[in-house]
XYZ file of C-alpha atoms in Angstrom:
467
model
C -61.621 -12.109 19.664
C -63.708 -9.649 17.739
C -67.469 -10.398 17.280
C -67.969 -11.353 13.749
C -71.170 -13.385 12.268
C -69.115 -16.623 11.994
C -69.801 -16.779 16.018
C -73.393 -15.928 15.743
C -73.352 -12.102 16.433
C -75.262 -10.173 13.909
C -72.859 -7.003 12.264
C -75.533 -4.210 12.212
C -73.257 -1.620 10.617
C -74.328 -3.249 6.906
C -76.036 -5.562 5.129
C -76.748 -9.013 5.846
C -74.356 -10.897 2.825
C -75.498 -14.192 1.742
C -73.971 -17.435 2.694
C -71.450 -18.631 0.350
C -71.388 -21.973 -1.259
C -67.725 -24.267 -1.810
C -64.977 -24.820 0.220
C -65.150 -23.117 3.480
C -62.188 -20.516 3.467
C -62.073 -16.691 4.889
C -64.846 -14.328 4.501
C -65.346 -10.313 5.133
C -65.914 -11.208 8.709
C -63.071 -13.026 9.115
C -60.845 -10.696 7.331
C -62.502 -7.914 9.472
C -61.844 -9.664 12.744
C -58.083 -9.867 11.531
C -57.649 -6.562 11.050
C -59.591 -5.433 14.388
C -57.534 -7.424 16.436
C -54.368 -6.692 14.470
C -54.891 -2.884 15.530
C -52.624 -1.082 18.229
C -55.403 0.886 19.117
C -58.435 -0.274 21.043
C -61.946 -0.063 19.003
C -65.244 -0.757 19.478
C -68.689 0.379 17.215
C -71.970 0.754 18.129
C -75.233 0.888 15.551
C -77.766 3.295 15.316
C -79.204 2.630 18.763
C -76.313 2.651 21.093
C -75.993 -1.652 21.319
C -71.777 -2.596 21.028
C -71.302 -4.486 17.593
C -67.743 -4.401 17.684
C -65.028 -5.233 20.444
C -61.047 -6.083 19.591
C -58.479 -7.575 21.451
C -56.520 -4.427 22.335
C -59.855 -2.789 24.172
C -60.385 -6.151 25.835
C -56.568 -5.560 26.999
C -57.199 -2.464 28.339
C -60.595 -2.406 30.070
C -60.430 -6.858 30.540
C -63.871 -7.054 28.961
C -63.705 -9.750 26.573
C -65.724 -9.294 23.487
C -68.557 -11.712 24.178
C -68.968 -9.923 27.352
C -68.935 -6.811 25.475
C -71.159 -7.357 22.453
C -74.723 -6.777 22.032
C -74.381 -4.645 25.314
C -76.134 -1.059 25.689
C -73.741 1.615 26.070
C -71.370 1.174 28.608
C -73.779 1.978 31.341
C -73.410 -0.495 34.134
C -70.611 -2.308 33.141
C -67.869 0.140 31.176
C -68.733 3.240 33.312
C -70.113 4.582 35.721
C -73.754 4.570 36.284
C -73.927 8.627 36.818
C -71.363 9.242 33.638
C -73.285 6.889 31.499
C -76.006 9.271 29.928
C -72.727 12.198 29.093
C -70.560 9.644 27.741
C -73.107 7.844 25.925
C -74.168 11.317 24.458
C -70.887 12.487 23.548
C -70.051 9.563 21.493
C -73.267 9.113 19.753
C -73.167 12.288 18.616
C -70.726 11.759 16.340
C -73.181 10.527 13.847
C -74.603 13.906 13.243
C -71.437 15.506 13.142
C -68.881 16.145 10.161
C -65.129 14.434 10.561
C -63.768 12.784 13.680
C -64.402 13.982 17.435
C -61.977 13.695 20.308
C -62.804 13.210 23.790
C -61.617 12.191 27.002
C -63.394 10.444 29.487
C -62.436 7.255 32.570
C -63.832 3.941 31.714
C -64.202 1.232 34.205
C -62.056 -1.643 34.016
C -63.579 -5.431 34.617
C -61.615 -5.918 37.914
C -63.000 -2.073 39.494
C -60.459 0.262 38.346
C -60.585 2.972 36.266
C -58.587 4.198 33.193
C -58.429 7.346 31.911
C -58.640 7.108 28.498
C -58.864 9.574 24.780
C -61.129 8.529 22.218
C -61.389 9.301 18.395
C -65.135 8.562 17.214
C -66.945 9.119 13.698
C -70.343 8.150 12.034
C -70.578 4.561 10.026
C -73.142 5.098 7.229
C -75.295 2.622 5.182
C -75.299 1.701 1.657
C -77.922 4.912 1.818
C -75.667 7.225 3.343
C -77.285 7.347 6.217
C -76.048 7.202 9.636
C -75.649 3.669 10.615
C -73.742 4.027 13.800
C -70.333 5.035 15.684
C -66.767 3.921 15.606
C -64.942 4.630 18.369
C -60.972 3.981 18.768
C -59.544 4.540 22.244
C -56.129 4.394 24.344
C -55.102 5.540 27.316
C -54.199 8.746 27.580
C -50.836 8.455 29.193
C -50.165 6.176 26.313
C -51.090 8.813 23.693
C -49.481 11.267 25.725
C -46.225 9.501 24.928
C -47.138 8.919 20.902
C -47.959 12.709 20.936
C -44.735 13.621 22.205
C -42.858 10.990 20.523
C -44.184 12.660 17.551
C -43.684 16.089 18.691
C -40.097 15.804 19.447
C -39.311 14.203 15.587
C -41.532 17.350 14.286
C -39.319 19.962 16.019
C -36.102 17.906 15.469
C -36.434 18.113 11.635
C -37.685 21.768 11.615
C -36.639 23.628 14.559
C -33.454 21.596 15.980
C -30.299 23.896 16.132
C -28.249 20.612 15.270
C -28.238 18.877 12.343
C -29.907 15.599 11.985
C -30.321 12.955 9.270
C -32.053 9.597 8.745
C -29.267 7.443 7.040
C -30.841 4.354 5.784
C -29.250 0.602 5.811
C -27.759 1.605 2.633
C -25.723 4.372 4.074
C -28.047 7.135 2.346
C -29.972 10.026 3.791
C -33.624 9.295 3.945
C -34.840 12.516 6.007
C -32.517 15.264 6.370
C -33.687 18.685 8.758
C -33.045 22.189 7.620
C -30.264 22.501 10.131
C -28.220 19.533 8.272
C -29.130 20.923 4.587
C -27.537 24.189 5.159
C -25.066 22.671 7.100
C -24.433 20.509 3.620
C -24.887 23.589 1.588
C -27.553 21.764 -0.292
C -31.433 21.439 0.020
C -33.322 19.185 1.894
C -34.583 17.264 -1.001
C -31.459 17.544 -2.892
C -30.059 15.163 -0.502
C -32.238 12.072 -0.057
C -31.240 8.731 -1.714
C -27.679 10.280 -2.549
C -24.347 8.755 -1.780
C -22.851 10.230 1.097
C -19.515 10.748 -1.086
C -21.610 13.221 -3.353
C -22.282 15.233 -0.361
C -18.746 15.577 1.267
C -15.591 16.078 -0.274
C -13.272 14.888 2.674
C -14.306 12.838 5.789
C -16.643 10.021 4.039
C -14.459 6.925 4.544
C -14.757 7.527 8.517
C -18.422 8.680 8.947
C -19.836 5.577 6.811
C -17.111 3.328 9.009
C -19.508 5.423 11.737
C -22.478 4.548 10.499
C -22.014 0.883 9.920
C -20.412 0.059 13.125
C -23.607 1.705 14.442
C -25.898 -0.439 12.315
C -23.986 -3.536 13.399
C -22.894 -2.719 17.210
C -25.257 0.000 18.239
C -24.954 3.328 18.943
C -21.210 4.251 20.843
C -21.002 5.278 24.347
C -19.719 8.900 23.465
C -20.186 11.606 20.663
C -17.047 11.398 17.677
C -15.338 14.451 16.780
C -15.206 14.165 12.942
C -13.519 15.978 10.406
C -15.325 16.415 6.988
C -14.489 19.025 3.719
C -18.003 20.505 3.025
C -18.261 21.584 -0.914
C -19.173 25.057 -1.208
C -19.428 27.882 -3.993
C -16.116 29.451 -3.020
C -14.263 26.107 -2.470
C -14.134 23.222 0.076
C -14.647 23.838 3.571
C -12.794 21.969 6.258
C -15.314 21.481 9.432
C -15.301 19.788 12.642
C -19.193 17.869 13.496
C -19.463 16.363 16.880
C -21.558 13.409 16.193
C -24.133 11.153 17.874
C -25.521 8.244 16.425
C -28.241 6.063 17.170
C -29.485 2.905 15.392
C -33.539 2.756 14.094
C -35.327 -0.593 14.592
C -39.007 -1.511 13.696
C -41.486 -1.090 16.421
C -43.981 -3.737 14.003
C -41.035 -6.274 13.291
C -41.526 -9.396 16.009
C -37.138 -9.315 15.821
C -35.117 -6.081 15.941
C -34.633 -4.975 11.821
C -32.682 -2.373 11.456
C -34.106 0.615 9.486
C -30.859 2.773 9.725
C -29.096 5.342 11.631
C -30.536 8.386 12.894
C -27.210 10.771 12.746
C -27.053 13.688 14.705
C -24.509 16.513 14.489
C -23.390 19.894 15.778
C -20.460 22.383 14.445
C -17.924 23.030 16.605
C -15.142 23.897 14.225
C -14.462 27.265 16.015
C -14.441 25.482 19.269
C -12.010 23.050 18.228
C -9.816 25.331 16.313
C -9.709 27.328 19.169
C -8.338 24.269 21.180
C -6.126 23.318 18.807
C -4.415 27.143 18.956
C -4.272 27.277 22.675
C -2.750 23.441 22.663
C 0.277 25.028 19.579
C 0.535 27.956 21.588
C 1.735 26.296 24.924
C 4.072 23.808 22.960
C 5.352 26.410 20.935
C 5.869 28.819 24.021
C 7.418 25.877 25.692
C 9.637 25.095 23.147
C 11.137 28.515 23.267
C 11.682 28.321 27.051
C 13.650 24.941 26.696
C 15.462 26.054 23.844
C 16.667 29.562 25.885
C 17.623 27.422 28.857
C 19.707 25.193 26.615
C 21.559 27.937 24.174
C 21.965 29.599 27.861
C 24.453 26.484 28.556
C 26.552 26.950 25.416
C 29.712 28.699 25.253
C 29.589 29.102 21.916
C 26.896 31.630 21.010
C 26.808 30.250 17.038
C 26.443 26.915 18.377
C 23.373 28.440 21.040
C 22.166 29.756 17.261
C 21.662 26.406 16.350
C 19.913 25.571 19.421
C 17.263 27.793 19.064
C 16.983 26.371 15.143
C 16.700 22.772 16.691
C 13.984 23.471 19.297
C 11.913 25.203 16.565
C 12.020 22.525 14.064
C 9.599 20.613 16.673
C 6.457 20.273 14.945
C 6.669 23.595 12.811
C 9.253 22.980 9.486
C 11.359 19.783 8.338
C 14.799 22.064 7.281
C 16.084 25.054 8.490
C 18.388 27.494 7.023
C 20.254 30.469 8.348
C 22.010 32.831 6.201
C 23.839 36.224 7.554
C 24.392 39.001 5.578
C 28.132 39.180 3.989
C 30.662 41.281 5.328
C 28.660 42.031 8.874
C 25.350 43.464 10.154
C 23.773 46.284 7.958
C 21.857 49.339 9.406
C 18.812 50.434 7.564
C 19.625 52.540 4.794
C 23.565 51.653 5.001
C 23.820 48.952 2.154
C 25.646 49.647 -0.882
C 24.626 47.322 -4.008
C 22.524 44.385 -3.324
C 23.184 42.205 -0.257
C 24.414 39.120 -0.390
C 23.758 36.203 1.825
C 26.121 33.599 3.467
C 25.327 30.400 4.871
C 25.992 29.480 8.232
C 23.789 26.919 9.555
C 21.755 24.554 7.940
C 20.186 20.959 9.500
C 21.059 17.776 7.435
C 19.138 17.201 3.726
C 19.114 13.688 4.515
C 18.838 12.105 7.634
C 17.487 13.886 11.002
C 19.819 15.570 13.464
C 21.500 18.812 14.669
C 21.590 21.640 12.606
C 25.357 21.938 11.544
C 27.282 25.253 11.369
C 28.866 25.886 7.972
C 30.110 28.883 5.770
C 33.827 28.617 7.195
C 34.518 29.819 3.811
C 32.505 32.688 3.731
C 31.106 32.124 0.128
C 27.878 33.974 -0.609
C 24.748 31.418 -1.490
C 23.848 32.092 -5.119
C 20.497 33.563 -4.563
C 19.061 34.791 -7.772
C 17.143 38.397 -7.507
C 13.680 38.316 -5.794
C 14.603 35.050 -3.792
C 12.336 35.411 -0.676
C 15.737 35.470 1.178
C 17.009 38.768 0.118
C 13.198 40.334 -0.302
C 13.010 39.174 3.226
C 16.213 41.538 3.849
C 14.771 44.431 1.673
C 11.426 43.991 3.654
C 13.314 44.017 6.988
C 9.977 41.437 7.722
C 8.650 37.790 7.132
C 8.079 36.537 3.638
C 6.127 33.132 2.477
C 6.667 31.265 -0.185
C 4.888 28.085 -1.964
C 4.930 26.054 -4.847
C 1.780 25.339 -5.541
C -0.221 22.641 -6.937
C 2.390 21.176 -9.504
C 3.747 18.161 -10.583
C 6.196 16.291 -8.517
C 9.343 16.752 -10.753
C 8.411 20.712 -11.226
C 8.522 21.111 -7.234
C 11.830 19.886 -7.387
C 12.941 22.249 -10.245
C 11.666 24.678 -8.114
C 13.265 23.858 -4.845
C 16.700 23.296 -6.422
C 16.686 26.997 -8.354
C 16.313 28.779 -4.835
C 19.250 26.365 -3.432
C 17.015 24.858 -1.015
C 16.176 20.759 -0.216
C 14.933 18.980 -3.395
C 11.430 18.186 -0.966
C 10.768 21.903 0.206
C 7.486 23.121 -1.131
C 6.833 25.374 1.800
C 8.662 28.170 2.783
C 8.930 30.997 5.719
C 11.782 33.417 5.609
C 12.388 35.852 8.939
C 14.770 38.651 9.287
C 17.326 38.561 11.870
C 17.478 41.619 13.554
C 19.642 43.024 16.732
C 20.536 46.314 17.838
C 19.099 48.093 14.809
C 20.762 46.157 12.421
C 19.681 43.279 9.927
C 22.199 40.638 10.426
C 20.729 38.220 8.071
C 17.445 35.421 7.203
C 16.404 31.984 9.183
C 14.428 29.868 6.775
C 12.032 27.417 7.464
C 11.017 24.879 4.985
C 8.355 22.146 4.945
C 7.622 19.247 2.723
C 4.532 18.068 0.764
C 3.457 16.105 3.828
C 2.561 19.517 5.619
C 0.265 22.702 5.046
C 2.153 25.544 3.728
C 2.980 28.469 6.534
C 0.080 30.439 7.993
C 0.352 34.446 9.567
C 0.229 32.554 13.329
C 3.599 30.443 12.098
C 5.612 33.651 10.674
C 4.870 35.358 14.276
C 6.436 32.058 15.595
C 8.787 32.010 13.358
C 9.998 35.980 14.088
C 10.069 34.940 17.797
C 12.626 32.526 17.167
C 14.348 34.936 14.780
C 14.906 37.518 17.643
C 16.671 34.494 19.505
C 19.159 33.264 16.836
C 19.727 37.236 15.973
C 20.715 38.002 19.546
C 23.445 34.831 19.583
C 24.869 35.284 16.052
C 24.835 39.272 17.623
C 26.928 38.112 20.553
C 29.524 35.699 17.794
C 30.512 39.378 16.357
C 31.053 41.039 19.582
C 32.913 38.099 21.283
C 34.799 37.372 17.853
C 33.619 33.585 17.247
């Protein structure tokens, strides 16, 4: 235990205090002893003459000498340090009385059982009531423990300053408590602006999944592997969809007797480009396989018109909800040979209700009532793909938009690809998506054109053989 006046040891670092009258209770020495014994660092103190006046329990744990054995000794010579080193050690420690601030030293001390411990010390002068040096206090710890602490501090500072991935400390209320520079840039907000704000204010989408992961970590601990979470980040240019590969570590207080969760360390790295590349590669493989399977199935069709619908059905998988094939009325048209506006006749369509294979229609040869400027007519005029979308409008207005174009009422996105064979335009194939899908992109137009080439070849063959 630490030395105190109650145990009979004189504290030479301050003036004597008179005995208190009244009920027995904790006095200043008791409080000082409790503080010293509760410290994580070993601490001893010397008076101006170099006599040990204080010795706490951590010093006893490291060296094995009790306070009763240490207090009252002159310096470390002969018991806590080798005699050959005693003069140098004592001189370095006591020099702190005349030096400003703290001094840091490393030297070897002796344990009670004769072992040696390399320690790092911080020493500073203790001044009396008159402001003159009255002694020295010395806090020390084993070098390896100090190095571990310094490494932890250095790691923490590096993570929050120089790390190439985002680091966010989230408190138990799921609000950011500390945000590093990389995370702040990824969130599009200042480091201090993000502190204490709900995650829903920082992200437009993906908040529920992220909060669920953080809650799980608080309750169960860190997951065994990183998790990939798609989020939408608010930017001046609009919401940007990003994929973050996230790792989570539950934080607990090292000072509590039982683990008390302080929050979660959330580390993430933006892997959007790589993830999009993987998705595009997988989509390309799937579509290539669909084209291959469609070609093999169409090759077994005796009727070229049926082969055209086979290509259409295989193309729909994962690509669109509906599809239509319109053929130029009166036969194929060579470039520049059309007289008057082109009219289109519906020859095949997917069922508008329940899913099923495409059906051949248009035996009557009646043109479809397409208004001027219809995407299918534009496609024929340009001999290229045309995309159209209703945009963000009410459901009833979207329904009217689709019906006005002679499409199923649930269509909100359209992609028209021209049917070309032997240098002539045969018609148009139209792919339609409902509100549950995204609008068509350029890569979708390329796939539609590949399908259109195969459908056009089948329709051209049907015209040659007279079917």
